PDB file of C-alpha atoms in Angstrom:
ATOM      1  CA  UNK A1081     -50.179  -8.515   8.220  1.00  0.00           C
ATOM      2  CA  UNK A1082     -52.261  -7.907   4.664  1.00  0.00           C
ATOM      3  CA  UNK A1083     -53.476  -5.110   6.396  1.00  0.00           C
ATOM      4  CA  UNK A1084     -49.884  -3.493   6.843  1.00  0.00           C
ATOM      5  CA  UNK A1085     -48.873  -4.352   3.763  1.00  0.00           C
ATOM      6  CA  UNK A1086     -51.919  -2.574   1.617  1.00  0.00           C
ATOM      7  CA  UNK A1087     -51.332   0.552   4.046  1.00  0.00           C
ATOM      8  CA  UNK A1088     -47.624   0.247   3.003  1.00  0.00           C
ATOM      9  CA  UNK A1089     -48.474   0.108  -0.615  1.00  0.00           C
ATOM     10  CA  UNK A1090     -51.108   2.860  -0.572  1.00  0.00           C
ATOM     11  CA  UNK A1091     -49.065   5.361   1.463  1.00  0.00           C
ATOM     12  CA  UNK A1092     -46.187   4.419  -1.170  1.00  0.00           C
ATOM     13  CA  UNK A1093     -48.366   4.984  -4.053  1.00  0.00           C
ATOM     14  CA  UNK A1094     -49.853   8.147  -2.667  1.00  0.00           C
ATOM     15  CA  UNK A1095     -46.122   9.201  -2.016  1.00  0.00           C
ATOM     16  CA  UNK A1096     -45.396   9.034  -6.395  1.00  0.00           C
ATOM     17  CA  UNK A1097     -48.817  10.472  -6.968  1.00  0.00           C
ATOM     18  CA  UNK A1098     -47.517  13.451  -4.983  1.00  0.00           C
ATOM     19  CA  UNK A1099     -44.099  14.105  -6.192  1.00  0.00           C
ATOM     20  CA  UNK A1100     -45.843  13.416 -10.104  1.00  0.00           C
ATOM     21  CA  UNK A1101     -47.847  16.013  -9.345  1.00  0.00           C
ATOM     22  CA  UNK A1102     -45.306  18.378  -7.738  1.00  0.00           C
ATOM     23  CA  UNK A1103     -42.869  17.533 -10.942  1.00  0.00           C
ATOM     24  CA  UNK A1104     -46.054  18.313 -13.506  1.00  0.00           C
ATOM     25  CA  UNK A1105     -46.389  21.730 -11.415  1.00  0.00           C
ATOM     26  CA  UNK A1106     -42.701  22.417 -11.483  1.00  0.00           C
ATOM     27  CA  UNK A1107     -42.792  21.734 -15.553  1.00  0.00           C
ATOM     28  CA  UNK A1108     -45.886  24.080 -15.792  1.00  0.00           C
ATOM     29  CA  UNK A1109     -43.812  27.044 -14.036  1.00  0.00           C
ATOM     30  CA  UNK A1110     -41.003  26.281 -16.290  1.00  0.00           C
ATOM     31  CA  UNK A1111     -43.692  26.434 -19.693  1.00  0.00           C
ATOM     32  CA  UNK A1112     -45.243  29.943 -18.322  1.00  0.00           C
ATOM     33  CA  UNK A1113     -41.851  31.449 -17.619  1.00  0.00           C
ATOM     34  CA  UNK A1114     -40.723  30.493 -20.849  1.00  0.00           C
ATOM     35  CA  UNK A1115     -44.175  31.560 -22.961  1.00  0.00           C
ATOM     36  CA  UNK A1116     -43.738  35.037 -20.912  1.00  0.00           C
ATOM     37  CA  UNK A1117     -39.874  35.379 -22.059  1.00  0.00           C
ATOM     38  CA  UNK A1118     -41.237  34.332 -25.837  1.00  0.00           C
ATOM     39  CA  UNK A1119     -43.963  36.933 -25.173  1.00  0.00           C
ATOM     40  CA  UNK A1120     -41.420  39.518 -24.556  1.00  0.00           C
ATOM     41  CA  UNK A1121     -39.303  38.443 -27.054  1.00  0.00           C
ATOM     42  CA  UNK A1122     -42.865  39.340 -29.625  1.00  0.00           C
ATOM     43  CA  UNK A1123     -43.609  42.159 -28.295  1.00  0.00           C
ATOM     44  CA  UNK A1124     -40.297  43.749 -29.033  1.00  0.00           C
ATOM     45  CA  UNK A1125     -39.922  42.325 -31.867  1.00  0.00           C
ATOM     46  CA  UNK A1126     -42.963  43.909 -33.172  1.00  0.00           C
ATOM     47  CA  UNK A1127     -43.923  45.826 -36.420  1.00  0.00           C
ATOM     48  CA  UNK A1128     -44.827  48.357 -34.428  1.00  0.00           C
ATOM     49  CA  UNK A1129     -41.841  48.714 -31.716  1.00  0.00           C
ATOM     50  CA  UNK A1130     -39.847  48.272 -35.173  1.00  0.00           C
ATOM     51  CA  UNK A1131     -40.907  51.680 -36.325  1.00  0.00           C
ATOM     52  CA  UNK A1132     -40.745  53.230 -33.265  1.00  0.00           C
ATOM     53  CA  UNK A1133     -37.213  52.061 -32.593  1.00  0.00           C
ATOM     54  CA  UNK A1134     -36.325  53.331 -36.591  1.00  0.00           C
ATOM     55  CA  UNK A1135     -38.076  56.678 -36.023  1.00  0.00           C
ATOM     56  CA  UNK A1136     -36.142  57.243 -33.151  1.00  0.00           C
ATOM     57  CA  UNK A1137     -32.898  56.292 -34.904  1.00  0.00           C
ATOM     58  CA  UNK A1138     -34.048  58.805 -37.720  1.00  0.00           C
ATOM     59  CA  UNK A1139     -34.685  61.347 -34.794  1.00  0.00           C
ATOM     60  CA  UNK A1140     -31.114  61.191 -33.118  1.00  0.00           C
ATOM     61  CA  UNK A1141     -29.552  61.027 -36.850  1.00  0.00           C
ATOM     62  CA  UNK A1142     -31.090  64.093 -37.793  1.00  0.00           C
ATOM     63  CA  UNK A1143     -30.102  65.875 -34.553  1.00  0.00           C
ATOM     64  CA  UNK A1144     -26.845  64.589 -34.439  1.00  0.00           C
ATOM     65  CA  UNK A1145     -26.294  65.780 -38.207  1.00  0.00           C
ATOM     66  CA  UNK A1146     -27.910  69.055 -37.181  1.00  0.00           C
ATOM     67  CA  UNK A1147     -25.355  69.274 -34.534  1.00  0.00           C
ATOM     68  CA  UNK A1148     -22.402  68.841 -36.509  1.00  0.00           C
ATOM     69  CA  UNK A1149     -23.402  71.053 -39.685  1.00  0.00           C
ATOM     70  CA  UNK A1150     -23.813  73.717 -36.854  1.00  0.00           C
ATOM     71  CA  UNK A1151     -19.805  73.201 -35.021  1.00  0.00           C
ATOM     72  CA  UNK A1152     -17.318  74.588 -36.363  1.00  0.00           C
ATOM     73  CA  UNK A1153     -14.724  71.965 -35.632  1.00  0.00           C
ATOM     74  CA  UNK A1154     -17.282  69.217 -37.950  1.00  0.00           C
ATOM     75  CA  UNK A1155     -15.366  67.869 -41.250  1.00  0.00           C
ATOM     76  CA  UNK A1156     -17.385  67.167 -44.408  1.00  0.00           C
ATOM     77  CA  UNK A1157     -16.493  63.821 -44.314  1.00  0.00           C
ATOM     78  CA  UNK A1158     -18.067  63.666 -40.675  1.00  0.00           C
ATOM     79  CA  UNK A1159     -21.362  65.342 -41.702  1.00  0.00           C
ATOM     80  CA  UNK A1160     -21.085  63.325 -45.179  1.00  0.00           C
ATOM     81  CA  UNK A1161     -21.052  60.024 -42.591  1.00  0.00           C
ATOM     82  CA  UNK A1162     -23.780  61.300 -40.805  1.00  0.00           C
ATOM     83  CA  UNK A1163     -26.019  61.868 -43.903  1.00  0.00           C
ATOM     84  CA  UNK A1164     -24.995  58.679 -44.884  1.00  0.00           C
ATOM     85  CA  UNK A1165     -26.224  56.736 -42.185  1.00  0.00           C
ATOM     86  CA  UNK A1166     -29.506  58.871 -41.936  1.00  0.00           C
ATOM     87  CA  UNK A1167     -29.864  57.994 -45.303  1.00  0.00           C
ATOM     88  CA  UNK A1168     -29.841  54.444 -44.579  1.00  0.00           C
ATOM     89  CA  UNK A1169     -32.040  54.388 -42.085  1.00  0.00           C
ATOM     90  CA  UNK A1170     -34.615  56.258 -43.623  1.00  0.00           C
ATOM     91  CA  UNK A1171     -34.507  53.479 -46.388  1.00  0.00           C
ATOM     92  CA  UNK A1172     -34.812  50.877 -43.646  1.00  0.00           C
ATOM     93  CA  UNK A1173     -38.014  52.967 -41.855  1.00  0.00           C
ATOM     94  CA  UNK A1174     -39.399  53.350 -45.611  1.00  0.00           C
ATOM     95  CA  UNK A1175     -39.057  49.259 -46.172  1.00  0.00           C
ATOM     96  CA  UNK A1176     -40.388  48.194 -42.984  1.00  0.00           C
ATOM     97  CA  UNK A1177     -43.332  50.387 -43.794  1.00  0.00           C
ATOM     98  CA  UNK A1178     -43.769  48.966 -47.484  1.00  0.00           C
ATOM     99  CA  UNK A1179     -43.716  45.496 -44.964  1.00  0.00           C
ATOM    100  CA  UNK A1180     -46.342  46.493 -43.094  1.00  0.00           C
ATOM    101  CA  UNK A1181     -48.778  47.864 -45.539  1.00  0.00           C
ATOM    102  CA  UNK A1182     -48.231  44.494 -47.389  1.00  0.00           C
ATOM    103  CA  UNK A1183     -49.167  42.201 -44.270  1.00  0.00           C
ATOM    104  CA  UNK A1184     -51.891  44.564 -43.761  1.00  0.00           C
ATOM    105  CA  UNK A1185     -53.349  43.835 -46.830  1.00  0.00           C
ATOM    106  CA  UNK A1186     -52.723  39.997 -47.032  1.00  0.00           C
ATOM    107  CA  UNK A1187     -54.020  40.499 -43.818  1.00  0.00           C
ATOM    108  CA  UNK A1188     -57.358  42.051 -44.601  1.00  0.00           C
ATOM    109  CA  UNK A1189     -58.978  38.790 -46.069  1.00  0.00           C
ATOM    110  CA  UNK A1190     -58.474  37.422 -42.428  1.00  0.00           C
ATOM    111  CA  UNK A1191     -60.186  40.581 -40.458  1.00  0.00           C
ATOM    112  CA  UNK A1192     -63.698  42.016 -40.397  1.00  0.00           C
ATOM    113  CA  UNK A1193     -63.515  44.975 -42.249  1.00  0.00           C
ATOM    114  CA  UNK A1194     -65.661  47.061 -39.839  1.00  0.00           C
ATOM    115  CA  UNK A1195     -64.003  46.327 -36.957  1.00  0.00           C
ATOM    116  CA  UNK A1196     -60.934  43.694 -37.266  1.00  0.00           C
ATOM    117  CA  UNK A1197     -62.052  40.906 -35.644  1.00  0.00           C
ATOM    118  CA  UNK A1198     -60.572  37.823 -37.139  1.00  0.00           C
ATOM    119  CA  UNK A1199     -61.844  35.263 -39.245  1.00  0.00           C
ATOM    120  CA  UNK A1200     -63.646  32.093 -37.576  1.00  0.00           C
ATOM    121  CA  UNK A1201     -65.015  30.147 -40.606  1.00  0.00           C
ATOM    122  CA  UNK A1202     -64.325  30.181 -43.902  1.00  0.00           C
ATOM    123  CA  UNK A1203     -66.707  27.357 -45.463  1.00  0.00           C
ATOM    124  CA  UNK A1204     -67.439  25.974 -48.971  1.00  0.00           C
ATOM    125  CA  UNK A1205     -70.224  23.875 -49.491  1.00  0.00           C
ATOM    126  CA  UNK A1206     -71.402  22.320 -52.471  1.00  0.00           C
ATOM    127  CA  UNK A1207     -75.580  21.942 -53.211  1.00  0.00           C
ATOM    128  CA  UNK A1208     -76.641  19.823 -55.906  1.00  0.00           C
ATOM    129  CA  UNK A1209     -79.991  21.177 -57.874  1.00  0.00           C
ATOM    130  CA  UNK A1210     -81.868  19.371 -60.308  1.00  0.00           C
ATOM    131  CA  UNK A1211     -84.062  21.689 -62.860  1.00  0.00           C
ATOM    132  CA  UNK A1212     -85.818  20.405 -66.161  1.00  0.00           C
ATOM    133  CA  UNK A1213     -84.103  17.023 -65.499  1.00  0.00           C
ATOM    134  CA  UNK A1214     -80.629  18.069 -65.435  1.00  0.00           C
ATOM    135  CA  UNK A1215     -78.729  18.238 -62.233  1.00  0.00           C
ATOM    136  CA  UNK A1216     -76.539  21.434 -61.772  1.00  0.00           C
ATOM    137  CA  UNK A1217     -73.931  21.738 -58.761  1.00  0.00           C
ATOM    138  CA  UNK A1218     -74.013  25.114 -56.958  1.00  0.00           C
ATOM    139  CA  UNK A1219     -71.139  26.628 -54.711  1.00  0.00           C
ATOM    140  CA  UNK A1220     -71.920  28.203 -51.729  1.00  0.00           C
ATOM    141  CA  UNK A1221     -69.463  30.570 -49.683  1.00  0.00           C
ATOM    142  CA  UNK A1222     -69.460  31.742 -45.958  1.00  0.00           C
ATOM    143  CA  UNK A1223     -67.517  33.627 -44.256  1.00  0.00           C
ATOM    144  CA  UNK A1224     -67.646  34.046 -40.160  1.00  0.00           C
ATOM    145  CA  UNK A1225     -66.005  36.442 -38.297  1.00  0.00           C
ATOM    146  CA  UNK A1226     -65.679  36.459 -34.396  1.00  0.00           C
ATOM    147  CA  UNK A1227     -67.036  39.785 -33.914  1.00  0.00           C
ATOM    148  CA  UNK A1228     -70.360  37.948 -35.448  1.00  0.00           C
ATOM    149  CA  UNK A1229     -70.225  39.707 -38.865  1.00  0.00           C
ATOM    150  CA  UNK A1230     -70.941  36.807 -41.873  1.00  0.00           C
ATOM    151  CA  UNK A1231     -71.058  37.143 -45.898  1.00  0.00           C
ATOM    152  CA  UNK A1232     -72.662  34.260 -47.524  1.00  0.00           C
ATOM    153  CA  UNK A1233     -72.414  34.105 -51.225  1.00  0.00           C
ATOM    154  CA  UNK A1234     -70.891  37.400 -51.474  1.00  0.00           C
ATOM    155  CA  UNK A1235     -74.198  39.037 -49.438  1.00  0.00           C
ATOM    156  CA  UNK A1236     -73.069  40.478 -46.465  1.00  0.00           C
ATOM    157  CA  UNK A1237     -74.279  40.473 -43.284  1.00  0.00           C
ATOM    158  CA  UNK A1238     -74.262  43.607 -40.431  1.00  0.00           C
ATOM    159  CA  UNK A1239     -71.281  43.448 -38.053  1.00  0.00           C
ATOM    160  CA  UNK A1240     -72.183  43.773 -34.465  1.00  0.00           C
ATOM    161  CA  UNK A1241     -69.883  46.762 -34.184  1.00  0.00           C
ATOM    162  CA  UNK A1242     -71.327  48.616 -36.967  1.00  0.00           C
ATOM    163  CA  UNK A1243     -75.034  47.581 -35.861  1.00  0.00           C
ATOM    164  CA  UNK A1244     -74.322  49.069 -31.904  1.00  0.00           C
ATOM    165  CA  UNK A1245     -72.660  52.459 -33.782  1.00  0.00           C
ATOM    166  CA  UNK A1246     -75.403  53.023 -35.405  1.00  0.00           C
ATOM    167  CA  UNK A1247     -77.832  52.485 -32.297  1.00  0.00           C
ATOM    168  CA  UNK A1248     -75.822  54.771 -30.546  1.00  0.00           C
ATOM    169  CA  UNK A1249     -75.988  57.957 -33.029  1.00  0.00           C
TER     170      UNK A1249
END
C-alpha cells in the first residue's frame, strides 16, 4: 500500500510539474508576441521612418499645391491652404531634423567615432603617488568601446575597424 501511495504522489507531482511548465511556456509566447508588437511599435516610431513619413507629406503637399496653382477652377484661398499646410510641415521636417542632429551629438560620447560601436566601459580610477615625501592622487580615465577601440587618459587607442581598413588598402 506505501508503494501505491508514493506512485500516486509522484505521478501527481509530475502532473503540476507539467502543467507549470506548460503555463511558463504559454507566458513566454505571450512576452515574445508582445516584445515583437513593442518592436514594431519602435521601428515605426523611428527618427528615421519620422522623416521619411514628413518627406513624403512634403512630397504630396507640393504636388498637390502644384496641382491646384495649375486648374483653373483652384481659389486663392485653396492654394493659400495648401501653402499653408506645406508650410507647416516643412517646419515640422526642419524640427525633427534639428532633433536628430542633437541626439546625434549627445549621442557621440556613447559611440566609437570610427565606426559607432557603443560604449562598454567608461572607468575612473584613482592612483595614489608619493614623490619627495608628499603623496599626490592621480585620475585615470578609460574608455572601452565594443568594437575594441579604448582611450586611456585621453591617448587613444586603434579601433579594430580602422586597423582592418587600413590592412586592406
Amino acid at each position: 500500500m506505501p508503494f501505491i501511495a508514493f506512485i500516486v504522489a509522484l505521478f501527481t507531482l509530475y502532473r503540476l510539474l507539467v502543467e507549470q511548465k506548460d503555463a511558463t511556456i504559454q507566458l513566454q509566447k505571450e512576452n515574445i508576441a508582445y516584445l515583437k508588437d513593442q518592436l514594431t511599435d519602435a521601428k515605426s516610431q523611428s527618427p528615421d521612418s519620422l522623416a521619411q513619413s514628413l518627406s513624403s507629406r512634403i512630397k504630396l503637399y507640393e504636388e498637390e499645391l502644384l496641382r491646384l496653382k495649375q486648374d483653373k477652377t483652384s481659389t486663392q484661398e485653396q492654394v493659400q491652404a495648401k501653402e499653408t499646410e506645406l508650410k507647416q510641415v516643412r517646419e515640422e521636417a526642419e524640427e525633427l531634423t534639428r532633433k536628430i542632429l542633437h541626439a546625434k551629438e549627445l549621442l557621440s560620447d556613447f559611440l566609437c567615432p570610427y565606426c559607432g560601436a557603443p560604449l562598454a566601459e567608461k572607468a575612473y580610477q584613482e592612483e595614489f603617488v608619493e614623490h619627495k615625501g608628499y603623496e599626490f592622487s592621480i585620475d585615470h580615465e578609460y574608455i572601452a568601446f565594443e568594437c575594441g577601440y579604448s582611450i586611456l587618459d585621453g591617448k587613444p587607442g586603434v579601433c579594430p575597424s580602422q586597423h582592418s581598413k587600413h590592412e586592406n588598402a
